[in-house]
mmCIF file of C-alpha atoms and ligand atoms in Angstrom:
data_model
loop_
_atom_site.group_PDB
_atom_site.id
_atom_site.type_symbol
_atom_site.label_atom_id
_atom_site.label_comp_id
_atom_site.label_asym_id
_atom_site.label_seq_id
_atom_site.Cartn_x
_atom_site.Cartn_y
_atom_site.Cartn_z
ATOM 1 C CA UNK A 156 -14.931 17.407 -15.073
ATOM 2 C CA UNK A 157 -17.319 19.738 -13.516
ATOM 3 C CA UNK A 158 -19.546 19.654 -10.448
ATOM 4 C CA UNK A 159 -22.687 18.349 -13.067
ATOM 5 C CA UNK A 160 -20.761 15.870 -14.477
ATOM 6 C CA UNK A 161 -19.384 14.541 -10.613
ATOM 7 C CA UNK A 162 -23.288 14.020 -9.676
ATOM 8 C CA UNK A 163 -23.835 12.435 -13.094
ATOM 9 C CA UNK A 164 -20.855 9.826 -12.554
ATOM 10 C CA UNK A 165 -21.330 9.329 -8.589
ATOM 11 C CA UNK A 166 -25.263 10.547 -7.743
ATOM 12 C CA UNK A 167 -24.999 10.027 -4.402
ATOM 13 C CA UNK A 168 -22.048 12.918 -4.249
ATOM 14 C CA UNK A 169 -23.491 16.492 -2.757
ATOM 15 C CA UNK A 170 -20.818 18.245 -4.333
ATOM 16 C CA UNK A 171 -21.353 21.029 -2.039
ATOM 17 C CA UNK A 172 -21.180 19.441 1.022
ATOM 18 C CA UNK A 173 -17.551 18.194 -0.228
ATOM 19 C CA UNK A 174 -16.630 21.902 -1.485
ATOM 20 C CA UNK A 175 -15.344 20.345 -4.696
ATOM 21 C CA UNK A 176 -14.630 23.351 -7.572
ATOM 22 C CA UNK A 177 -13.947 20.083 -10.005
ATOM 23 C CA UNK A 178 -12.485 16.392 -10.487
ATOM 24 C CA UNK A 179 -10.763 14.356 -12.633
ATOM 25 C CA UNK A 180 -12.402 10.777 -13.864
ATOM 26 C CA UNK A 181 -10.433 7.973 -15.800
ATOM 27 C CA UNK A 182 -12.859 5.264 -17.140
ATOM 28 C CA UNK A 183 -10.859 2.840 -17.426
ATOM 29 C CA UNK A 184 -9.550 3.218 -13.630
ATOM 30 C CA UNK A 185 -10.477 0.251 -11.482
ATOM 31 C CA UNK A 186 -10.338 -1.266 -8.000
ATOM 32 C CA UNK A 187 -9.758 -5.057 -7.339
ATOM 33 C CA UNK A 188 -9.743 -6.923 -3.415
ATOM 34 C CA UNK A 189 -6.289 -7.013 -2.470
ATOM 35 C CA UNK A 190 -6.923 -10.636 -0.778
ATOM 36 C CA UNK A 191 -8.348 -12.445 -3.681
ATOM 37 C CA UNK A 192 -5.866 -10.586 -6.103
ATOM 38 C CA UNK A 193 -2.865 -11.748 -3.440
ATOM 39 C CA UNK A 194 -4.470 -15.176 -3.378
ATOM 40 C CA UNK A 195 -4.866 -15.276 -7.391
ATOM 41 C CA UNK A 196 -1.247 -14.105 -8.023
ATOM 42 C CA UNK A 197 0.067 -17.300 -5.205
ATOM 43 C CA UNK A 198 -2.549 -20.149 -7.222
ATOM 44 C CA UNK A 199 -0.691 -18.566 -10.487
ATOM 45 C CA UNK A 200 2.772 -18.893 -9.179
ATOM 46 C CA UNK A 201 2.760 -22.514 -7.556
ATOM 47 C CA UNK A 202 0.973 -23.385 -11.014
ATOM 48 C CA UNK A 203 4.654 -21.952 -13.010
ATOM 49 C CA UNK A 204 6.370 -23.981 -9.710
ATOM 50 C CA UNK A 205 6.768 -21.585 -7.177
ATOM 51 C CA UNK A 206 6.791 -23.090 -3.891
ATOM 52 C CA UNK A 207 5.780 -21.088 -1.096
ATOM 53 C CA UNK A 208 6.061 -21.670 2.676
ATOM 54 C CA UNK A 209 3.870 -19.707 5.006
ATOM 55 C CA UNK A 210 3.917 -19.364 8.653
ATOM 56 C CA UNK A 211 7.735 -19.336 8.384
ATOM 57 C CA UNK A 212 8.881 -15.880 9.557
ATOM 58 C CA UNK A 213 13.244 -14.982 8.211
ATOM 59 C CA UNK A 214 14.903 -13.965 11.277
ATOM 60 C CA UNK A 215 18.008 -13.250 8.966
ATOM 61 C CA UNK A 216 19.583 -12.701 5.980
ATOM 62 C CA UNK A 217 22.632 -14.678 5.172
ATOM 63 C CA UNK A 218 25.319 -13.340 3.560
ATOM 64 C CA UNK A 219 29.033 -14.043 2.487
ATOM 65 C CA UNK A 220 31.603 -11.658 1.854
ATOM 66 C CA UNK A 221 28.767 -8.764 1.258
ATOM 67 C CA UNK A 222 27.267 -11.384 -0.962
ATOM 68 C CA UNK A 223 23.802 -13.386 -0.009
ATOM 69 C CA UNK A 224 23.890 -16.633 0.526
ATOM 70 C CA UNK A 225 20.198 -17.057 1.892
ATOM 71 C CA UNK A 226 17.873 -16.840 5.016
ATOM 72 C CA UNK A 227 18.023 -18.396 8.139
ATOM 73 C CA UNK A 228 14.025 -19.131 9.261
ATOM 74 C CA UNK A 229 12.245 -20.119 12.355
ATOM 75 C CA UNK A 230 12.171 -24.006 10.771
ATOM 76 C CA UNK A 231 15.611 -23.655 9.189
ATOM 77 C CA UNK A 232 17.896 -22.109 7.043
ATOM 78 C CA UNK A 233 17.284 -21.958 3.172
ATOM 79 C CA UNK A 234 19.743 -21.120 0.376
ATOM 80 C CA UNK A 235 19.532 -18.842 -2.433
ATOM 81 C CA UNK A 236 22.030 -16.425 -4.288
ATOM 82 C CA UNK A 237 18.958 -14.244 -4.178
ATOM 83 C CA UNK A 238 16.683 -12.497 -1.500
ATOM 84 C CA UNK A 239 14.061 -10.278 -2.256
ATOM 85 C CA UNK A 240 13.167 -8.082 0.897
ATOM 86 C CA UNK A 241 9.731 -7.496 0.096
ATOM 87 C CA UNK A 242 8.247 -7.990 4.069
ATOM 88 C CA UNK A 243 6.253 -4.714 4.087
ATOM 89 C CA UNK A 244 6.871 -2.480 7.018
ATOM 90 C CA UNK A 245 9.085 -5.614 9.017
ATOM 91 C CA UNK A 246 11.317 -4.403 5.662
ATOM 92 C CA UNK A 247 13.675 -2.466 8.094
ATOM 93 C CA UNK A 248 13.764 -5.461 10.325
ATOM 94 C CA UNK A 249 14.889 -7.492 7.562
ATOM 95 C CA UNK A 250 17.183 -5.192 6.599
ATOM 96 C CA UNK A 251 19.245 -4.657 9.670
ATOM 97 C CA UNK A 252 19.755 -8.180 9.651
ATOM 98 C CA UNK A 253 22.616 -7.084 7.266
ATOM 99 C CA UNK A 254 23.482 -4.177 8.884
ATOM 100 C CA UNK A 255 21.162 -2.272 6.699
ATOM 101 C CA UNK A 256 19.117 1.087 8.011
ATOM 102 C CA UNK A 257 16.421 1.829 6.071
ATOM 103 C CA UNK A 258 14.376 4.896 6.428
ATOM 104 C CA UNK A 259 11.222 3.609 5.911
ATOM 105 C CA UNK A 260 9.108 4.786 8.898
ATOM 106 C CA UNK A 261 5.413 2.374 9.746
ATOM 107 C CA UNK A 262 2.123 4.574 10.322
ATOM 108 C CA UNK A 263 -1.198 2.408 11.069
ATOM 109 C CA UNK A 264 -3.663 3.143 8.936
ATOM 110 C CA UNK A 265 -7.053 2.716 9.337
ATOM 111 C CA UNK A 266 -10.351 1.219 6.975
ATOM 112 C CA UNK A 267 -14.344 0.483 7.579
ATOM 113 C CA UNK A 268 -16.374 -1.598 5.532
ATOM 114 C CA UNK A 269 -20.180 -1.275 6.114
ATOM 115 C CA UNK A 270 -23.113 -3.485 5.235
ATOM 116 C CA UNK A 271 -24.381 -4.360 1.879
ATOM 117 C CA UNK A 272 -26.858 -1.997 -0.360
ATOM 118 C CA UNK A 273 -27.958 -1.831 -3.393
ATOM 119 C CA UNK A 274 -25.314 -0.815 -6.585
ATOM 120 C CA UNK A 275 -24.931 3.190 -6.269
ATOM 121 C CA UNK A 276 -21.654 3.937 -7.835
ATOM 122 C CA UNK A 277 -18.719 2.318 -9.600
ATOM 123 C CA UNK A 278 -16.305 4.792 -9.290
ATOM 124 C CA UNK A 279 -13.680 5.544 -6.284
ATOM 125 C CA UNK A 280 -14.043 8.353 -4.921
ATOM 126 C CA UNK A 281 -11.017 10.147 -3.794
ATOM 127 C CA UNK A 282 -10.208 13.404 -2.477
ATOM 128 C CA UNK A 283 -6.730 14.759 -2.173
ATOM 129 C CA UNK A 284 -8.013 17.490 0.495
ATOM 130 C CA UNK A 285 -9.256 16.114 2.673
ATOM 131 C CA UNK A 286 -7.537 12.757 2.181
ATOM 132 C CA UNK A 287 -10.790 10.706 2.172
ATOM 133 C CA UNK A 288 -11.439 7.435 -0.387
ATOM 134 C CA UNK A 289 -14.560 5.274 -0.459
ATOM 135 C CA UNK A 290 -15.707 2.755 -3.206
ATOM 136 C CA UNK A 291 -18.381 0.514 -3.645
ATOM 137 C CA UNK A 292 -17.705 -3.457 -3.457
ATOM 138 C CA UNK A 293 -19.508 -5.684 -6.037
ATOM 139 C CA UNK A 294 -21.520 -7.399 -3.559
ATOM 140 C CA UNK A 295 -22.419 -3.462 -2.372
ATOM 141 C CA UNK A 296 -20.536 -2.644 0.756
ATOM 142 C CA UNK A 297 -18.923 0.901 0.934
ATOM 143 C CA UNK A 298 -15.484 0.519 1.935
ATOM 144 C CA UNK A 299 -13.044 3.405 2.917
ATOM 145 C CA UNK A 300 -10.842 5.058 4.854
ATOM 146 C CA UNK A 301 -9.610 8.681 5.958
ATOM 147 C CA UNK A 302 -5.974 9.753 7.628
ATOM 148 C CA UNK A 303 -5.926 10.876 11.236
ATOM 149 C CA UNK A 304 -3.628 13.884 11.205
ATOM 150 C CA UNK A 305 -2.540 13.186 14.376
ATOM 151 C CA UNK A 306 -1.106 9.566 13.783
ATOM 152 C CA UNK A 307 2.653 8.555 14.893
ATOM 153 C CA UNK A 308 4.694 6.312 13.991
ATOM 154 C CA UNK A 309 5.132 3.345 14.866
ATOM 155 C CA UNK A 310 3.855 -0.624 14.783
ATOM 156 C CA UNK A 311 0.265 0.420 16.149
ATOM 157 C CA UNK A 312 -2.280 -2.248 15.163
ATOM 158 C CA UNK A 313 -5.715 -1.576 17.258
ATOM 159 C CA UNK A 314 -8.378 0.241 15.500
ATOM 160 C CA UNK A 315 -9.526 3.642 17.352
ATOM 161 C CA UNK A 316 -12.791 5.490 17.749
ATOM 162 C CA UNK A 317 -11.617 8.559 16.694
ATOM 163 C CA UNK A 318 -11.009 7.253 13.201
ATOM 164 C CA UNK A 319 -14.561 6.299 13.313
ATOM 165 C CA UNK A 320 -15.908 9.558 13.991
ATOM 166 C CA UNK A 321 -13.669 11.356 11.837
ATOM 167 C CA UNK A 322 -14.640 9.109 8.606
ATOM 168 C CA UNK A 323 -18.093 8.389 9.100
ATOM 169 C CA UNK A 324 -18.422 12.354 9.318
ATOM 170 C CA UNK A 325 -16.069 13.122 6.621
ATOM 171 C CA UNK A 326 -17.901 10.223 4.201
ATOM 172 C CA UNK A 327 -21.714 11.649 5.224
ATOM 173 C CA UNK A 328 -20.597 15.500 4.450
ATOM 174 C CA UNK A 329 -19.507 13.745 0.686
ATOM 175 C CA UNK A 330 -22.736 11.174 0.912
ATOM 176 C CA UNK A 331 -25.429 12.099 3.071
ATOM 177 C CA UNK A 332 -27.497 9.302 1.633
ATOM 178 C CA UNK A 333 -24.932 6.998 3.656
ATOM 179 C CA UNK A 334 -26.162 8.174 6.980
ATOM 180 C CA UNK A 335 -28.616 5.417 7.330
ATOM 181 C CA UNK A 336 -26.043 2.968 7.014
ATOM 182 C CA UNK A 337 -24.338 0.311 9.723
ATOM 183 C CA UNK A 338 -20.266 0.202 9.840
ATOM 184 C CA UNK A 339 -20.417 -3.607 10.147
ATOM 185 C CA UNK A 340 -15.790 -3.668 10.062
ATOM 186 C CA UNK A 341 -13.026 -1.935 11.203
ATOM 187 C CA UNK A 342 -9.733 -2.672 10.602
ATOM 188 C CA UNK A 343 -5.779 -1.099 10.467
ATOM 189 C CA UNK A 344 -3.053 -1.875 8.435
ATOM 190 C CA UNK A 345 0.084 -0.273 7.254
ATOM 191 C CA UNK A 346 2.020 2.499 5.755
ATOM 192 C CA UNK A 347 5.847 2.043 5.079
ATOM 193 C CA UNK A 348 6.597 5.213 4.074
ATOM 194 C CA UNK A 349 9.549 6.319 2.995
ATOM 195 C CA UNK A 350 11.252 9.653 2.969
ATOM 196 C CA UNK A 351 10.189 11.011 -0.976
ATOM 197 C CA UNK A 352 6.523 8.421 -0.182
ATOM 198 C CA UNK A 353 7.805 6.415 -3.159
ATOM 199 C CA UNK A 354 9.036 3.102 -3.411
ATOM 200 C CA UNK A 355 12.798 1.478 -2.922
ATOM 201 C CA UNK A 356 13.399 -1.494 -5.217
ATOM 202 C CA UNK A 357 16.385 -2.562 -6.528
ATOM 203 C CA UNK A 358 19.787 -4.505 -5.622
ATOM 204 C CA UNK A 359 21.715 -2.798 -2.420
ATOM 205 C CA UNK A 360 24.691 -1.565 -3.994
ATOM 206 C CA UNK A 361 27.150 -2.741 -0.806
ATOM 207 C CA UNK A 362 25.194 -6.587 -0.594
ATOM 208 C CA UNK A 363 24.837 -8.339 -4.108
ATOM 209 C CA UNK A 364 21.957 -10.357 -4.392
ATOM 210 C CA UNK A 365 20.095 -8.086 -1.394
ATOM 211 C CA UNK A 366 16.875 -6.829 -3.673
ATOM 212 C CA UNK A 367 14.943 -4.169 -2.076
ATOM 213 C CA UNK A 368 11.054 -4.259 -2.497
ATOM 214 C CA UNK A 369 9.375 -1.954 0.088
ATOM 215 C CA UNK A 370 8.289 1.432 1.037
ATOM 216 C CA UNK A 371 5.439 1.483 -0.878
ATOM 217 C CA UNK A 372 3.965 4.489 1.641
ATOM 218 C CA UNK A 373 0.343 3.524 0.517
ATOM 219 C CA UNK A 374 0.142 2.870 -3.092
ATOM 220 C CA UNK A 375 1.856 -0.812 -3.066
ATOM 221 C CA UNK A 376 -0.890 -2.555 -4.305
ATOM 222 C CA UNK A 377 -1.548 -0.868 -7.781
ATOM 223 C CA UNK A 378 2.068 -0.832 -8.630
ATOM 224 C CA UNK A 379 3.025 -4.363 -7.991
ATOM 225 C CA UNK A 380 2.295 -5.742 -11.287
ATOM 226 C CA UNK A 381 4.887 -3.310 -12.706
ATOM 227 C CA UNK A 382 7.100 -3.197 -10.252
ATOM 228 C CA UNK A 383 7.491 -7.292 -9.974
ATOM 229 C CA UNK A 384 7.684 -7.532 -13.793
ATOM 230 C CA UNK A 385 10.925 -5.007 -13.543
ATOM 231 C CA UNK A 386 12.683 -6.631 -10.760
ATOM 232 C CA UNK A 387 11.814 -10.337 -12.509
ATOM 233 C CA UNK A 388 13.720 -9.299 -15.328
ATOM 234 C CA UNK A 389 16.900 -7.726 -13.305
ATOM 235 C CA UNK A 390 17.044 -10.924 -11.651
ATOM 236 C CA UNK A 391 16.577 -13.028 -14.169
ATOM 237 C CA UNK A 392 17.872 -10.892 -17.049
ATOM 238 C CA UNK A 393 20.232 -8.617 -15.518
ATOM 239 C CA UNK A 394 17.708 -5.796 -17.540
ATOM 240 C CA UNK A 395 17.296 -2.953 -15.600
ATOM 241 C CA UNK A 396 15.290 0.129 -15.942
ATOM 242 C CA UNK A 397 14.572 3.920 -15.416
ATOM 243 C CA UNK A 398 12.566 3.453 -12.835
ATOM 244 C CA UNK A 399 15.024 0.900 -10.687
ATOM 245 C CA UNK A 400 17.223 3.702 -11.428
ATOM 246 C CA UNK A 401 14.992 6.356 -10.019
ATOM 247 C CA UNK A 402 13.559 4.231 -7.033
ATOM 248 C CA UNK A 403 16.935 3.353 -5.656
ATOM 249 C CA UNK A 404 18.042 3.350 -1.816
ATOM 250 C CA UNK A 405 20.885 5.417 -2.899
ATOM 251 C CA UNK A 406 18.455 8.601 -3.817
ATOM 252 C CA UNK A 407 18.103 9.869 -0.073
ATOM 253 C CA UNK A 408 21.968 10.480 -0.188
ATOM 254 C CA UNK A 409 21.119 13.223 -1.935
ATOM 255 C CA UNK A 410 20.156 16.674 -0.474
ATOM 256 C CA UNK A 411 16.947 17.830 -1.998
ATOM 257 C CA UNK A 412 14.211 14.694 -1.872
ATOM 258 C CA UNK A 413 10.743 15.502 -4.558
ATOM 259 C CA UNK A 414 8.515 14.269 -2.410
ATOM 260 C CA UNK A 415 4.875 12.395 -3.789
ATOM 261 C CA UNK A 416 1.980 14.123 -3.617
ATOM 262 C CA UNK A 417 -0.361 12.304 -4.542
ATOM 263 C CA UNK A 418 -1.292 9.912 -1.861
ATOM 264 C CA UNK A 419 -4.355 9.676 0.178
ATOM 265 C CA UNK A 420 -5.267 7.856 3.148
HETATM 266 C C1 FAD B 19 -5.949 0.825 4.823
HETATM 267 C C2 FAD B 19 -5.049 0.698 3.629
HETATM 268 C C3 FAD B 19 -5.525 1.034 2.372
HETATM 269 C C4 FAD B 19 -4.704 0.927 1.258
HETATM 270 N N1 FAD B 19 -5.202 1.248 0.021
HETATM 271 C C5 FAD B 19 -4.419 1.125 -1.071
HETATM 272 C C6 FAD B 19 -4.921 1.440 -2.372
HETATM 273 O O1 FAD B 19 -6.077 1.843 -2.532
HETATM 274 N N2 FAD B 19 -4.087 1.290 -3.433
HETATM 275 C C7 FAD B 19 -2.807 0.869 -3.300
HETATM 276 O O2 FAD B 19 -2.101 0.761 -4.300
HETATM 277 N N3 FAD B 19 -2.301 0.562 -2.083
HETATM 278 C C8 FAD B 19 -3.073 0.692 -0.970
HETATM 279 N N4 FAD B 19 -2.562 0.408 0.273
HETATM 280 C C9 FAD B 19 -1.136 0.104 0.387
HETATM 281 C C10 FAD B 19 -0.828 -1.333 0.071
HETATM 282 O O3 FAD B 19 -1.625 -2.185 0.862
HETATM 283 C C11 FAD B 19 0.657 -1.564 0.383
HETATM 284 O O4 FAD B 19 1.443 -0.603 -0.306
HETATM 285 C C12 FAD B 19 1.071 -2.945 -0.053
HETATM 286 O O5 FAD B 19 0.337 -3.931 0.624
HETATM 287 C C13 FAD B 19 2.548 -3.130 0.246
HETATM 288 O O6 FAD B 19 2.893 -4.416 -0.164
HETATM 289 P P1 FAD B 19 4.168 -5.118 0.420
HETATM 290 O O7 FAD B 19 4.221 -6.446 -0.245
HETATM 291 O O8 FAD B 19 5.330 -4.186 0.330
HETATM 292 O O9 FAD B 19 3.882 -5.279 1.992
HETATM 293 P P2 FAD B 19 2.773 -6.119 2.744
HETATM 294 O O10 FAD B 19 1.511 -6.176 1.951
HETATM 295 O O11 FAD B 19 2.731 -5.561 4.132
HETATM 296 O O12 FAD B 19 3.368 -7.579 2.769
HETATM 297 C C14 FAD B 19 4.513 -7.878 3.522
HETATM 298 C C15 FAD B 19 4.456 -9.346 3.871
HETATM 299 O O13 FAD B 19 5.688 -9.724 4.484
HETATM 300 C C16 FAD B 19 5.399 -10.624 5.522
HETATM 301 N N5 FAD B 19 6.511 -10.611 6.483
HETATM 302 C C17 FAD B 19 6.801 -9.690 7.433
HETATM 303 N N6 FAD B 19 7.891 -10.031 8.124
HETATM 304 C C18 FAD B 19 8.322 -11.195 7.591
HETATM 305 C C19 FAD B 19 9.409 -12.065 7.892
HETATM 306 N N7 FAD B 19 10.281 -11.793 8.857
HETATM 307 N N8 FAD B 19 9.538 -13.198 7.158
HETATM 308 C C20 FAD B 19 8.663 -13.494 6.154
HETATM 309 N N9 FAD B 19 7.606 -12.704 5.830
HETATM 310 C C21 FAD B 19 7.445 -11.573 6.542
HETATM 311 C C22 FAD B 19 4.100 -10.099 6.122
HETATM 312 O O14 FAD B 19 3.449 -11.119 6.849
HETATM 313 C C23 FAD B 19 3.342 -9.690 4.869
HETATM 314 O O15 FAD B 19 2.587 -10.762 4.360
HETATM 315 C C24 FAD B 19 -3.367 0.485 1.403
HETATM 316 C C25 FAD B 19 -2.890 0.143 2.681
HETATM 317 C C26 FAD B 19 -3.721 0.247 3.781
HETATM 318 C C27 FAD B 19 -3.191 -0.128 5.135
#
């Protein structure tokens, strides 16, 4: 679409002041609160009998003969012929467990909600330059976030003021409407990124039963319908797929890695 049609979808845009030439819009794209979604998917699954146990970290995979045999927790050990490592950036940790190295690497990552006004925009805004992404929430808070070039890796967890700066004058060069505004949140989380910034899911091919389910590298949340539907019916089914195929651990043997490019934040 073209710079008219970018202040026609999201007014409060000075398309100037965010040098866009163009964009791209999908209508039927949407954004949903990871929390309530996480929370909506656990009420589902006890309801079909899942039974899930929180505040019980795994300090280790069992295993058998390269076969798993369980996890040995803080409050005990529990069996199962399979274990899905889907722990987020503690992945690796996991994964050593069984003599696993992974090469997943953890970048903090940082996000600012700010006070409530009235309905603006539906869309998410998202810019692959300069790495930028804000939406607005249904009760009206603009939520976002921006890289800091500079970040290292590592299991960093406090929030900075540099990332404040560097958003709030990112976001009012995009929405200069915003500049009235009060940040009322700031918060980090994770990256687990991995070499090619795309997934590894699938069985380990040395420890049967040992189902990888990380390195998501920033885009976990919108693929885990899809990818939890394809490694339900491996497990279950023994079906696999193209993608299990493609998204391997096994890939990074190889020489040349096609890395993802599209990934902001
Ligand atoms: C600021 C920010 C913005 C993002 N925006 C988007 C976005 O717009 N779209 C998108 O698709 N993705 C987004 N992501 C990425 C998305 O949040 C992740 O890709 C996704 O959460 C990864 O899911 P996961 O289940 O692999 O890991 P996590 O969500 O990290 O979950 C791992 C879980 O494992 C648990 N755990 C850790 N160690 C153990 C242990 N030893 N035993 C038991 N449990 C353990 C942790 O407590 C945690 O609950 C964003 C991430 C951040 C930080």
């Amino acid at each position: 679409i073209d710079n008219a049609e970018i202040k026609e979808i999201v007014p409060i845009l000075d398309v100037k002041g965010m040098k866009a030439i163009a964009a791209t819009f999908c209508p039927t794209d949407g954004h949903a609160d990871p929390f309530k979604t996480t929370f909506a998917y656990a009420i589902a699954a006890k309801k079909e009998g899942a039974k899930i146990i929180t505040h019980t970290p795994v300090v280790k995979v069992l295993k058998e003969n390269n076969v798993v045999k369980g996890v040995e927790t803080n409050k005990g050990k529990i069996k199962a012929p399979v274990v899905v490592n889907a722990a987020g950036v503690w992945s690796k940790k996991i994964a050593e467990t069984v003599g696993i190295k992974l090469p997943n690497q953890p970048y903090r990552k940082e996000i600012m909600v700010t006070e409530r006004i009235k309905p603006l925009f539906e869309a998410m805004v998202i810019s692959f330059k300069d790495g930028i992404y804000f939406s607005q929430q249904k009760e009206g808070q603009i939520l976002g976030g921006i890289p800091n070039p500079h970040e290292k890796k590592g299991y960093l967890t406090d929030p900075t003021f540099s990332f404040i700066q560097h958003m709030s004058k990112t976001l009012l060069r995009y929405a200069p409407t915003l500049g009235y505004l009060r940040v009322i949140r700031h918060w980090t989380g994770f990256y687990d990124v991995s070499p090619d910034a795309r997934p590894i899911i699938g069985e380990d091919i040395k420890i049967k039963g040992f189902i990888h389910c990380h390195g998501f590298s920033g885009h976990g949340f919108m693929l885990s319908p899809m990818v939890t539907k394809l490694l339900t019916e491996y497990i279950t089914d023994g079906k696999t797929s193209f993608f299990l195929e493609q998204l391997n651990l096994e890939r990074f043997k190889e020489k040349t890695i096609q890395k993802e490019i599209s990934v902001v934040g």
